[in-house]
PDB file of C-alpha atoms in Angstrom:
ATOM      1  CA  ALA A   1      -2.019  -1.675  -2.832  1.00 80.00           C
ATOM      2  CA  LEU A   2       0.347  -3.380  -0.469  1.00 83.00           C
ATOM      3  CA  ASN A   3       3.781  -2.970  -1.917  1.00 85.00           C
ATOM      4  CA  THR A   4       5.737  -5.951  -1.134  1.00 83.00           C
ATOM      5  CA  ASN A   5       8.869  -3.979  -1.208  1.00 86.00           C
ATOM      6  CA  LEU A   6       8.155  -2.029   1.745  1.00 89.00           C
ATOM      7  CA  LEU A   7       6.659  -4.688   4.088  1.00 87.00           C
ATOM      8  CA  LYS A   8       8.641  -6.310   6.956  1.00 88.00           C
ATOM      9  CA  ASN A   9       8.067  -9.878   8.113  1.00 81.00           C
ATOM     10  CA  SER A  10       4.135 -10.762   8.546  1.00 79.00           C
ATOM     11  CA  ASP A  11       2.540 -13.120  10.900  1.00 77.00           C
ATOM     12  CA  PHE A  12      -0.878 -15.090  10.409  1.00 77.00           C
ATOM     13  CA  PHE A  13      -2.473 -16.226  13.515  1.00 71.00           C
ATOM     14  CA  THR A  14      -5.447 -18.375  13.859  1.00 71.00           C
ATOM     15  CA  SER A  15      -7.158 -19.994  17.120  1.00 67.00           C
ATOM     16  CA  ALA A  16      -5.648 -18.317  20.321  1.00 64.00           C
ATOM     17  CA  PHE A  17      -4.339 -14.802  19.737  1.00 62.00           C
ATOM     18  CA  PRO A  18      -1.697 -12.717  21.637  1.00 61.00           C
ATOM     19  CA  ALA A  19      -3.583  -9.851  23.834  1.00 58.00           C
ATOM     20  CA  GLU A  20      -2.574  -7.375  21.468  1.00 64.00           C
ATOM     21  CA  TYR A  21      -5.122  -8.354  19.013  1.00 61.00           C
ATOM     22  CA  GLY A  22      -8.269  -8.207  21.157  1.00 63.00           C
ATOM     23  CA  ASN A  23     -11.248 -10.238  20.465  1.00 61.00           C
ATOM     24  CA  ALA A  24     -10.517 -11.605  16.876  1.00 57.00           C
ATOM     25  CA  ASN A  25     -12.712 -14.446  16.336  1.00 63.00           C
ATOM     26  CA  ALA A  26     -11.136 -16.308  13.218  1.00 64.00           C
ATOM     27  CA  GLY A  27      -7.696 -15.140  12.121  1.00 71.00           C
ATOM     28  CA  VAL A  28      -5.287 -12.255  12.127  1.00 72.00           C
ATOM     29  CA  PHE A  29      -2.859 -11.135   9.487  1.00 75.00           C
ATOM     30  CA  ASP A  30      -0.160  -8.848  11.068  1.00 76.00           C
ATOM     31  CA  ILE A  31       1.671  -6.973   8.512  1.00 81.00           C
ATOM     32  CA  GLY A  32       3.392  -3.498   8.490  1.00 86.00           C
ATOM     33  CA  PHE A  33       6.272  -1.608   6.695  1.00 90.00           C
ATOM     34  CA  ARG A  34       9.624  -1.936   7.483  1.00 92.00           C
ATOM     35  CA  ASN A  35      11.976   1.143   8.648  1.00 93.00           C
ATOM     36  CA  GLY A  36      13.929   2.602   5.803  1.00 94.00           C
ATOM     37  CA  ASN A  37      17.827   2.210   5.690  1.00 94.00           C
ATOM     38  CA  SER A  38      19.069   4.474   8.238  1.00 93.00           C
ATOM     39  CA  LYS A  39      22.658   4.338   7.221  1.00 94.00           C
ATOM     40  CA  LYS A  40      22.520   5.140   3.416  1.00 96.00           C
ATOM     41  CA  ARG A  41      20.251   6.428   0.823  1.00 97.00           C
ATOM     42  CA  ALA A  42      19.032   3.748  -1.902  1.00 96.00           C
ATOM     43  CA  THR A  43      16.650   3.854  -4.888  1.00 96.00           C
ATOM     44  CA  THR A  44      15.149   1.016  -6.744  1.00 94.00           C
ATOM     45  CA  LEU A  45      13.444   1.082 -10.134  1.00 95.00           C
ATOM     46  CA  GLN A  46      11.417  -1.812 -11.234  1.00 93.00           C
ATOM     47  CA  LEU A  47       9.244  -2.781 -14.227  1.00 90.00           C
ATOM     48  CA  GLY A  48       6.814  -5.735 -14.142  1.00 84.00           C
ATOM     49  CA  VAL A  49       3.701  -6.817 -15.942  1.00 78.00           C
ATOM     50  CA  ILE A  50       1.504  -7.320 -12.635  1.00 75.00           C
ATOM     51  CA  THR A  51       3.322  -4.537 -10.567  1.00 77.00           C
ATOM     52  CA  GLY A  52       3.774  -1.903 -13.386  1.00 86.00           C
ATOM     53  CA  LEU A  53       6.492   0.697 -13.037  1.00 92.00           C
ATOM     54  CA  GLU A  54       7.813   1.041  -9.388  1.00 93.00           C
ATOM     55  CA  ALA A  55      10.134   3.455  -7.719  1.00 96.00           C
ATOM     56  CA  THR A  56      11.274   3.081  -4.166  1.00 96.00           C
ATOM     57  CA  THR A  57      13.575   5.185  -2.209  1.00 97.00           C
ATOM     58  CA  GLU A  58      14.771   5.167   1.297  1.00 97.00           C
ATOM     59  CA  GLY A  59      17.443   6.393   3.297  1.00 96.00           C
ATOM     60  CA  PRO A  60      18.648   8.327   6.711  1.00 97.00           C
ATOM     61  CA  ILE A  61      16.753  11.588   7.836  1.00 96.00           C
ATOM     62  CA  ASN A  62      19.337  12.070  10.738  1.00 93.00           C
ATOM     63  CA  ILE A  63      22.019   9.269  11.104  1.00 91.00           C
ATOM     64  CA  ASP A  64      22.749  10.176  14.676  1.00 92.00           C
ATOM     65  CA  ASN A  65      19.477   9.117  16.089  1.00 92.00           C
ATOM     66  CA  GLY A  66      18.560   6.417  13.496  1.00 92.00           C
ATOM     67  CA  SER A  67      15.744   8.119  11.844  1.00 96.00           C
ATOM     68  CA  SER A  68      14.636   7.371   8.290  1.00 97.00           C
ATOM     69  CA  TYR A  69      12.258   7.483   5.532  1.00 97.00           C
ATOM     70  CA  LEU A  70      10.825   4.764   2.884  1.00 97.00           C
ATOM     71  CA  ILE A  71       8.676   5.723   0.040  1.00 97.00           C
ATOM     72  CA  GLY A  72       7.340   3.600  -2.650  1.00 96.00           C
ATOM     73  CA  TYR A  73       5.300   4.462  -5.921  1.00 96.00           C
ATOM     74  CA  ARG A  74       3.781   2.132  -8.473  1.00 93.00           C
ATOM     75  CA  TYR A  75       1.756   2.867 -11.803  1.00 93.00           C
ATOM     76  CA  SER A  76       0.151   0.139 -13.877  1.00 90.00           C
ATOM     77  CA  LEU A  77       2.094  -1.175 -16.955  1.00 86.00           C
ATOM     78  CA  ALA A  78      -1.216  -1.413 -18.818  1.00 81.00           C
ATOM     79  CA  GLY A  79      -2.051   2.202 -18.046  1.00 78.00           C
ATOM     80  CA  ILE A  80       1.328   3.305 -19.481  1.00 80.00           C
ATOM     81  CA  ALA A  81       0.697   1.030 -22.528  1.00 80.00           C
ATOM     82  CA  GLN A  82      -2.713   2.607 -23.049  1.00 76.00           C
ATOM     83  CA  SER A  83      -1.417   6.251 -22.771  1.00 78.00           C
ATOM     84  CA  MET A  84       1.331   5.357 -25.504  1.00 81.00           C
ATOM     85  CA  GLY A  85      -1.426   4.095 -27.737  1.00 81.00           C
ATOM     86  CA  ILE A  86      -0.156   0.290 -27.676  1.00 78.00           C
ATOM     87  CA  ASN A  87      -3.072  -2.087 -28.174  1.00 74.00           C
ATOM     88  CA  ILE A  88      -2.716  -5.010 -25.379  1.00 71.00           C
ATOM     89  CA  GLY A  89      -5.808  -6.903 -26.831  1.00 70.00           C
ATOM     90  CA  THR A  90      -8.681  -5.650 -24.801  1.00 69.00           C
ATOM     91  CA  THR A  91     -10.457  -2.517 -24.135  1.00 67.00           C
ATOM     92  CA  ALA A  92     -10.781  -3.627 -20.351  1.00 73.00           C
ATOM     93  CA  ILE A  93      -7.545  -2.039 -19.279  1.00 75.00           C
ATOM     94  CA  PRO A  94      -6.892  -1.734 -15.436  1.00 80.00           C
ATOM     95  CA  THR A  95      -5.162   1.384 -14.345  1.00 86.00           C
ATOM     96  CA  TYR A  96      -3.980   1.732 -10.972  1.00 91.00           C
ATOM     97  CA  GLN A  97      -1.404   3.872  -8.799  1.00 94.00           C
ATOM     98  CA  ASP A  98      -0.378   3.536  -5.038  1.00 95.00           C
ATOM     99  CA  LEU A  99       1.920   5.547  -2.787  1.00 96.00           C
ATOM    100  CA  SER A 100       3.176   4.069   0.407  1.00 96.00           C
ATOM    101  CA  PHE A 101       5.561   5.701   3.243  1.00 97.00           C
ATOM    102  CA  LYS A 102       6.765   5.256   6.398  1.00 97.00           C
ATOM    103  CA  PHE A 103       8.734   7.918   8.196  1.00 97.00           C
ATOM    104  CA  ASN A 104      10.767   6.755  11.449  1.00 96.00           C
ATOM    105  CA  SER A 105      11.869   9.388  14.053  1.00 95.00           C
ATOM    106  CA  GLY A 106      14.556   7.294  15.386  1.00 89.00           C
ATOM    107  CA  THR A 107      15.149   7.148  19.225  1.00 90.00           C
ATOM    108  CA  SER A 108      14.651   9.937  21.597  1.00 90.00           C
ATOM    109  CA  LYS A 109      13.757  10.561  25.281  1.00 92.00           C
ATOM    110  CA  LEU A 110      10.047  10.376  24.259  1.00 94.00           C
ATOM    111  CA  GLY A 111      10.329   6.932  22.392  1.00 95.00           C
ATOM    112  CA  LYS A 112      10.029   6.169  18.631  1.00 96.00           C
ATOM    113  CA  PHE A 113       7.462   7.704  16.320  1.00 97.00           C
ATOM    114  CA  SER A 114       6.648   6.547  12.994  1.00 96.00           C
ATOM    115  CA  LEU A 115       4.220   8.199  10.329  1.00 97.00           C
ATOM    116  CA  PHE A 116       2.844   5.676   7.749  1.00 96.00           C
ATOM    117  CA  GLY A 117       0.333   5.703   5.039  1.00 96.00           C
ATOM    118  CA  ILE A 118      -1.106   4.198   1.856  1.00 96.00           C
ATOM    119  CA  LEU A 119      -2.889   6.300  -1.011  1.00 97.00           C
ATOM    120  CA  ALA A 120      -4.221   4.322  -3.875  1.00 96.00           C
ATOM    121  CA  THR A 121      -6.550   4.551  -6.856  1.00 95.00           C
ATOM    122  CA  SER A 122      -7.757   1.845  -9.046  1.00 92.00           C
ATOM    123  CA  THR A 123     -10.119   1.824 -12.279  1.00 89.00           C
ATOM    124  CA  ILE A 124     -11.106  -0.371 -15.004  1.00 84.00           C
ATOM    125  CA  ASN A 125     -13.741   0.101 -17.733  1.00 78.00           C
ATOM    126  CA  LEU A 126     -15.275  -2.839 -19.292  1.00 75.00           C
ATOM    127  CA  ASP A 127     -16.357  -1.731 -22.912  1.00 68.00           C
ATOM    128  CA  ARG A 128     -18.022  -4.181 -25.064  1.00 58.00           C
ATOM    129  CA  GLY A 129     -16.813  -2.009 -28.140  1.00 56.00           C
ATOM    130  CA  THR A 130     -18.239  -3.316 -31.267  1.00 50.00           C
ATOM    131  CA  ASN A 131     -18.663  -6.979 -30.093  1.00 50.00           C
ATOM    132  CA  ALA A 132     -21.449  -7.563 -27.896  1.00 50.00           C
ATOM    133  CA  ASN A 133     -19.943 -10.935 -27.034  1.00 50.00           C
ATOM    134  CA  SER A 134     -16.640  -9.555 -25.744  1.00 49.00           C
ATOM    135  CA  LEU A 135     -14.392 -11.584 -23.300  1.00 50.00           C
ATOM    136  CA  TYR A 136     -15.409  -9.304 -20.527  1.00 52.00           C
ATOM    137  CA  GLY A 137     -18.731  -7.683 -19.449  1.00 49.00           C
ATOM    138  CA  ASN A 138     -20.987 -10.289 -21.053  1.00 55.00           C
ATOM    139  CA  GLY A 139     -22.003  -7.841 -23.826  1.00 58.00           C
ATOM    140  CA  ASN A 140     -22.571  -4.940 -21.162  1.00 66.00           C
ATOM    141  CA  GLU A 141     -20.337  -2.175 -20.088  1.00 76.00           C
ATOM    142  CA  ALA A 142     -19.260  -1.152 -16.498  1.00 76.00           C
ATOM    143  CA  ASP A 143     -17.117   1.448 -15.088  1.00 84.00           C
ATOM    144  CA  PHE A 144     -15.325   0.469 -11.609  1.00 88.00           C
ATOM    145  CA  ASP A 145     -13.482   2.918  -9.697  1.00 92.00           C
ATOM    146  CA  SER A 146     -11.854   2.580  -6.109  1.00 95.00           C
ATOM    147  CA  LYS A 147      -9.831   4.884  -3.838  1.00 97.00           C
ATOM    148  CA  ILE A 148      -8.221   4.171  -0.555  1.00 96.00           C
ATOM    149  CA  GLY A 149      -6.389   6.237   1.836  1.00 97.00           C
ATOM    150  CA  ILE A 150      -4.845   5.063   5.135  1.00 96.00           C
ATOM    151  CA  ILE A 151      -2.646   7.202   7.460  1.00 97.00           C
ATOM    152  CA  GLY A 152      -1.255   6.381  10.924  1.00 96.00           C
ATOM    153  CA  LEU A 153       1.136   7.480  13.765  1.00 97.00           C
ATOM    154  CA  ASN A 154       2.686   4.891  15.905  1.00 96.00           C
ATOM    155  CA  HIS A 155       4.420   5.614  19.330  1.00 97.00           C
ATOM    156  CA  TYR A 156       6.735   3.040  21.011  1.00 96.00           C
ATOM    157  CA  LYS A 157       8.543   3.542  24.056  1.00 96.00           C
ATOM    158  CA  GLN A 158      10.693   1.155  26.115  1.00 94.00           C
ATOM    159  CA  LEU A 159       9.956   1.386  29.815  1.00 94.00           C
ATOM    160  CA  SER A 160      12.314  -1.367  30.993  1.00 94.00           C
ATOM    161  CA  PRO A 161      14.427  -4.257  29.550  1.00 94.00           C
ATOM    162  CA  LYS A 162      11.136  -6.349  29.810  1.00 94.00           C
ATOM    163  CA  SER A 163       8.387  -3.722  29.173  1.00 95.00           C
ATOM    164  CA  TYR A 164       7.036  -1.332  26.682  1.00 95.00           C
ATOM    165  CA  ILE A 165       4.301   0.728  25.898  1.00 95.00           C
ATOM    166  CA  SER A 166       2.871   1.070  22.014  1.00 94.00           C
ATOM    167  CA  SER A 167       0.186   2.866  20.752  1.00 95.00           C
ATOM    168  CA  THR A 168      -1.110   3.598  17.100  1.00 94.00           C
ATOM    169  CA  ILE A 169      -3.954   5.943  15.831  1.00 97.00           C
ATOM    170  CA  GLY A 170      -4.998   5.755  12.365  1.00 96.00           C
ATOM    171  CA  LEU A 171      -7.298   7.226   9.744  1.00 97.00           C
ATOM    172  CA  ASN A 172      -8.761   5.237   7.074  1.00 96.00           C
ATOM    173  CA  TYR A 173     -10.956   6.451   3.858  1.00 97.00           C
ATOM    174  CA  SER A 174     -12.433   3.998   1.165  1.00 96.00           C
ATOM    175  CA  LYS A 175     -14.607   4.812  -1.917  1.00 96.00           C
ATOM    176  CA  SER A 176     -15.883   2.404  -4.563  1.00 93.00           C
ATOM    177  CA  ASP A 177     -18.120   3.362  -7.650  1.00 91.00           C
ATOM    178  CA  LEU A 178     -19.582   0.769  -9.966  1.00 85.00           C
ATOM    179  CA  ILE A 179     -21.651   1.954 -12.870  1.00 83.00           C
ATOM    180  CA  ASN A 180     -23.420  -0.669 -15.159  1.00 78.00           C
ATOM    181  CA  TYR A 181     -24.657   0.242 -18.649  1.00 74.00           C
ATOM    182  CA  ASP A 182     -27.114  -2.614 -19.751  1.00 67.00           C
ATOM    183  CA  PHE A 183     -27.908  -2.957 -23.291  1.00 60.00           C
TER     184      PHE A 183
END
């Protein structure tokens, strides 16, 4: 569900960690969304075998204070093919879609605020069809479904040239269902 077109530079830390990562034991992968373009609007449409159909849009909300938006949506190519009745060689067709966004308030007396989130769903149905020895499912059928939702609010305030305060609050939802049909 992480859309690489929306990500900023990421860092991977092992061993000793900066204080902002607290009591991590093994490793930290620090990733985040980049800000949208605060100068002009831009839209990108892509089609890929893995990423599917993708639309990304970004632009300024208010050019004067540097506020911006960044929104990306993806839908599985296999799901599109299935809905059009195209046979892609298996009944085990993964379908997924995700929506990612970041709204950046720009600079104000109170600092900078950003609202970010990811909403995603994914399903696959392993159907043995008429062939009990199919490539997927070992002759059994299974339905897998997952959903995630993440939303957060970040505040950043520069206190002096050498100090700042940053806080983030977030909410996370995750649900997975697996049903096996043994024959």
